[in-house]
Tab-separated table of C-alpha atoms in Angstrom:
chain	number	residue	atom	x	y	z
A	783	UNK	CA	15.282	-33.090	-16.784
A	784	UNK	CA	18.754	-31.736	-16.497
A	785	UNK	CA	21.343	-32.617	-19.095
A	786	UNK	CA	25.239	-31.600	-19.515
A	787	UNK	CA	25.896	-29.777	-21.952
A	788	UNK	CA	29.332	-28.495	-23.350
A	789	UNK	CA	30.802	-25.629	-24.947
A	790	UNK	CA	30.836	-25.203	-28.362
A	791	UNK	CA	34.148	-23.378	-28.567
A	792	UNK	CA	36.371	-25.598	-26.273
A	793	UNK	CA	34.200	-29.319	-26.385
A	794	UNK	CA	34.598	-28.623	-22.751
A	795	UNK	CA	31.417	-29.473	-20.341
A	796	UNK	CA	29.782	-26.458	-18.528
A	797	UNK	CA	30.118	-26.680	-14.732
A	798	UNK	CA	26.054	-26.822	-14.096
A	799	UNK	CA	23.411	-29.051	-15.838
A	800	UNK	CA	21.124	-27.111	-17.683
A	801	UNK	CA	17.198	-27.651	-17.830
A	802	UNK	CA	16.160	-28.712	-20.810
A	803	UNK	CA	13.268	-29.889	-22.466
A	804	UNK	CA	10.578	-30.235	-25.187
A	805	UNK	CA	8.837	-26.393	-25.270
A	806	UNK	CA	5.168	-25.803	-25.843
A	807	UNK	CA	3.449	-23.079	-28.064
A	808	UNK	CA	-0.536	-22.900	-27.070
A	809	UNK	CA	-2.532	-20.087	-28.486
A	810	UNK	CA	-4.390	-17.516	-25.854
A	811	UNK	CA	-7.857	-17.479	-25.791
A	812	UNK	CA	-7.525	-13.979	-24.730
A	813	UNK	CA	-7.975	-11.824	-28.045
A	814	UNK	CA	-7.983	-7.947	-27.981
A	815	UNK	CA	-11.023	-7.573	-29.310
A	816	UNK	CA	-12.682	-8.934	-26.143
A	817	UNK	CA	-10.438	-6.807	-23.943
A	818	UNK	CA	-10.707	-3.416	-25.536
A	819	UNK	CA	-13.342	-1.123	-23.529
A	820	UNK	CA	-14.124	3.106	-24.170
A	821	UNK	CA	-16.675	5.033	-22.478
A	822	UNK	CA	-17.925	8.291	-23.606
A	823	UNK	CA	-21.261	8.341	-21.200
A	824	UNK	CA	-22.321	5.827	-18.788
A	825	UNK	CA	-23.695	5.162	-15.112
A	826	UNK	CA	-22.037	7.093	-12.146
A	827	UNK	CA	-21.775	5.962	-8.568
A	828	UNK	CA	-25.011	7.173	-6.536
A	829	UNK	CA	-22.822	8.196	-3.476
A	830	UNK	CA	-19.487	9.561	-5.335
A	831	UNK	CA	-20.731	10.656	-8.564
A	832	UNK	CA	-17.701	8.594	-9.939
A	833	UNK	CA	-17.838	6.383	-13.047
A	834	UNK	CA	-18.503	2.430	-12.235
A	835	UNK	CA	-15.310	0.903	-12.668
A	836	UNK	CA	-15.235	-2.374	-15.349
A	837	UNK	CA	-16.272	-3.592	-18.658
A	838	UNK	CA	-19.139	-5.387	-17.590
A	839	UNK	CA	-20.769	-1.691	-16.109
A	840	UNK	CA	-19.851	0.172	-18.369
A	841	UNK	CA	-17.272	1.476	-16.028
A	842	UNK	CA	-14.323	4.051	-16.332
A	843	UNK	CA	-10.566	3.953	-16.494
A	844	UNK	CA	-9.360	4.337	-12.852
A	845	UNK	CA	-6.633	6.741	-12.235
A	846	UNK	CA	-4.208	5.524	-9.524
A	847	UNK	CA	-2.001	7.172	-7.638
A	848	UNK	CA	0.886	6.217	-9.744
A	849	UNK	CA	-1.022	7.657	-12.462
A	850	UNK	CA	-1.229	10.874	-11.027
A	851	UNK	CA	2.122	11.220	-10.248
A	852	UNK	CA	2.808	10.695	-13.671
A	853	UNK	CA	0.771	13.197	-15.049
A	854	UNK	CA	2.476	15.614	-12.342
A	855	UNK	CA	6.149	14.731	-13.040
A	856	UNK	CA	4.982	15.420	-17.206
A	857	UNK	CA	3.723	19.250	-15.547
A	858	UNK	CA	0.122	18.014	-17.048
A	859	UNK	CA	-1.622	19.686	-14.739
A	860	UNK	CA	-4.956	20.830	-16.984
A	861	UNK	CA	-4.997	17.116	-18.280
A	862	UNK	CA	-4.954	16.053	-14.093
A	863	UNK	CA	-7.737	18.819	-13.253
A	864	UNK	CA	-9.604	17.928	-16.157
A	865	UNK	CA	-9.558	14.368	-14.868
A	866	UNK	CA	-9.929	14.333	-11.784
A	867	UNK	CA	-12.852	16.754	-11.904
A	868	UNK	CA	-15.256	17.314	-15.144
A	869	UNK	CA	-14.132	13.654	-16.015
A	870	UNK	CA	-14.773	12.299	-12.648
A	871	UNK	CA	-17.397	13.745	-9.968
A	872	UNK	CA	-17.261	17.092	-10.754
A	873	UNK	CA	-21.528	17.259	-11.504
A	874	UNK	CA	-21.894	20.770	-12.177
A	875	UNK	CA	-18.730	21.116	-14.199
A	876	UNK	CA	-19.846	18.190	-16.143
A	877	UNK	CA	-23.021	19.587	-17.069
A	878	UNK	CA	-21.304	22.706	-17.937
A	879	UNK	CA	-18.838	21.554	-19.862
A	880	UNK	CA	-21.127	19.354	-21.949
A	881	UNK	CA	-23.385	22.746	-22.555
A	882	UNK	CA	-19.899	24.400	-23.963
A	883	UNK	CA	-19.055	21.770	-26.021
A	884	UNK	CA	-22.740	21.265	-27.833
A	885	UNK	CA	-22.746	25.285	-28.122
A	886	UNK	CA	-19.245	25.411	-29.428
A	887	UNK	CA	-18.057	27.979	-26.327
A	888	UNK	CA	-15.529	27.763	-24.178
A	889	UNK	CA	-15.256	25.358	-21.373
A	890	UNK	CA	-15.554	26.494	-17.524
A	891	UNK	CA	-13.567	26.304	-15.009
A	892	UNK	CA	-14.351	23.332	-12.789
A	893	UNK	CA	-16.235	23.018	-9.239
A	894	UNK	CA	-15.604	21.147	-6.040
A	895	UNK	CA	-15.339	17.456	-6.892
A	896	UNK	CA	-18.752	15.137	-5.184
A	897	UNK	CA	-15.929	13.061	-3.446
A	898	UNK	CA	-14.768	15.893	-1.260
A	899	UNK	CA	-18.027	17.229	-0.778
A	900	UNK	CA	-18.299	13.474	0.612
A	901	UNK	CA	-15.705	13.742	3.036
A	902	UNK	CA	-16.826	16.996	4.224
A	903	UNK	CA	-20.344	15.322	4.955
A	904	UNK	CA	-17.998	12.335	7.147
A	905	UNK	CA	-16.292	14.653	8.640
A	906	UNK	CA	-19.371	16.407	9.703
A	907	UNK	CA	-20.608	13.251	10.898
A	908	UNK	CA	-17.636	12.471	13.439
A	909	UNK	CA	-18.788	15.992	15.072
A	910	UNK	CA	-16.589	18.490	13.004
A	911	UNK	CA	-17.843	21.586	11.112
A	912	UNK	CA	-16.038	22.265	8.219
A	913	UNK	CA	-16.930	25.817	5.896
A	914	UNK	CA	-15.819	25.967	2.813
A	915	UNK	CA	-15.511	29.221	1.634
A	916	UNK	CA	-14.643	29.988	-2.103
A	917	UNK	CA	-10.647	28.060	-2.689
A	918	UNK	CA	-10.068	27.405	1.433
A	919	UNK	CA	-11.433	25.025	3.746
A	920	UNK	CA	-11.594	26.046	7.043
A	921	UNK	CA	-12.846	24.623	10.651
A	922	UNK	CA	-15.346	26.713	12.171
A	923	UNK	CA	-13.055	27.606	15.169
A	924	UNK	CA	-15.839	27.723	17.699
A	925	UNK	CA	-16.577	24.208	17.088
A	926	UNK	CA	-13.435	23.526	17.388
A	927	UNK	CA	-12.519	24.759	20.564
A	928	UNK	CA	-16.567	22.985	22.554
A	929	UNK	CA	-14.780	20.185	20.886
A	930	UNK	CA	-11.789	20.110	22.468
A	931	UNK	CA	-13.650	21.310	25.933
A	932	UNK	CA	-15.495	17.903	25.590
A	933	UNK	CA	-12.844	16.134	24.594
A	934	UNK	CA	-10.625	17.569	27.981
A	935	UNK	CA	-13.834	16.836	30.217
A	936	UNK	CA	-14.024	13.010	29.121
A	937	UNK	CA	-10.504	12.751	29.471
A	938	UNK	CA	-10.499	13.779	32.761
A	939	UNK	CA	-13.436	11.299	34.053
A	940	UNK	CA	-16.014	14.052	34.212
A	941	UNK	CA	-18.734	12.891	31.537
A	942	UNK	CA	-18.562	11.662	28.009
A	943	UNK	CA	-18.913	13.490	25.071
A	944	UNK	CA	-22.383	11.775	24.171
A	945	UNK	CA	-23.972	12.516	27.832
A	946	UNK	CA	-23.247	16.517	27.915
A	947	UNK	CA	-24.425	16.472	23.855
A	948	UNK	CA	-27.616	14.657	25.331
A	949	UNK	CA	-27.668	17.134	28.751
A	950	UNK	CA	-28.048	19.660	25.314
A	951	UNK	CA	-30.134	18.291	23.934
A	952	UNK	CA	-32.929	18.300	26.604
A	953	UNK	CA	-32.605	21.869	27.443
């Protein structure tokens, strides 16, 4: 409940009842040794290439965006590349990092990351051709503009983009 209570110094009585009451010390059943979780190897994602996420998988630490920002406000930037790549999805620079470290040489530079190599494959499946060609990635600027043609044509009523790719298509 709520009780008066009064100051020590002047006897006088404080000008809000306080809460008070009897206080309770349980022990957690949470112990560290349950919660602590490494991973040297484990399984990847089939579609990403990215380490499961959890204890019970055998999973990876995720790094958030927070995280990153972190690292990038510290100027880590080999630690980020490192981890977001060869750590991550990277699957050739993973093999080829493990190969330098058995033979003692010098780690390689990593490749392009599986998840962008994923988004490239989306993008290419909403109707967009994207080249990548050695550090830029570039639309293949024919594409681009039949893309915007059909776009203008089934804004303007004439036929939708799906009726002149099948009109193609039976040529």
């Amino acid at each position: 409940g709520r009780v008066q209570l009064y100051d020590g110094r002047t006897d006088e009585p404080f000008e809000e009842e306080t809460v008070a009451g009897v206080g309770y010390i349980m022990k957690l059943t949470h112990m560290v040794e349950d919660k602590t979780h490494a991973r040297s190897t484990g399984p990847y994602s089939l579609v990403t290439q990215q380490p499961l996420g959890g204890k019970a998988q055998m999973g990876g630490q995720r790094l958030g965006e927070m995280e990153v920002w972190a690292l990038e406000a510290h100027r880590a930037a080999h630690t980020l590349q490192e981890m977001l790549t060869v750590k991550s999805d990277d699957i050739v620079g993973r093999a080829r990092a493990f190969e330098a470290i058995v033979k003692g040489s010098e780690i390689p530079e990593a490749t392009v990351p599986e998840s962008f190599k994923v988004l490239v494959r989306e993008l290419n499946s909403l109707g967009l051709d994207i080249e990548t060609t050695g550090e830029l990635v570039e639309e293949k600027k024919e594409e681009a503009e039949e893309v915007k043609e059909i776009a203008a044509a089934s804004v303007e009523g004439e036929e939708t983009p799906t009726a002149i790719q099948a009109k193609g298509k039976g040529e």
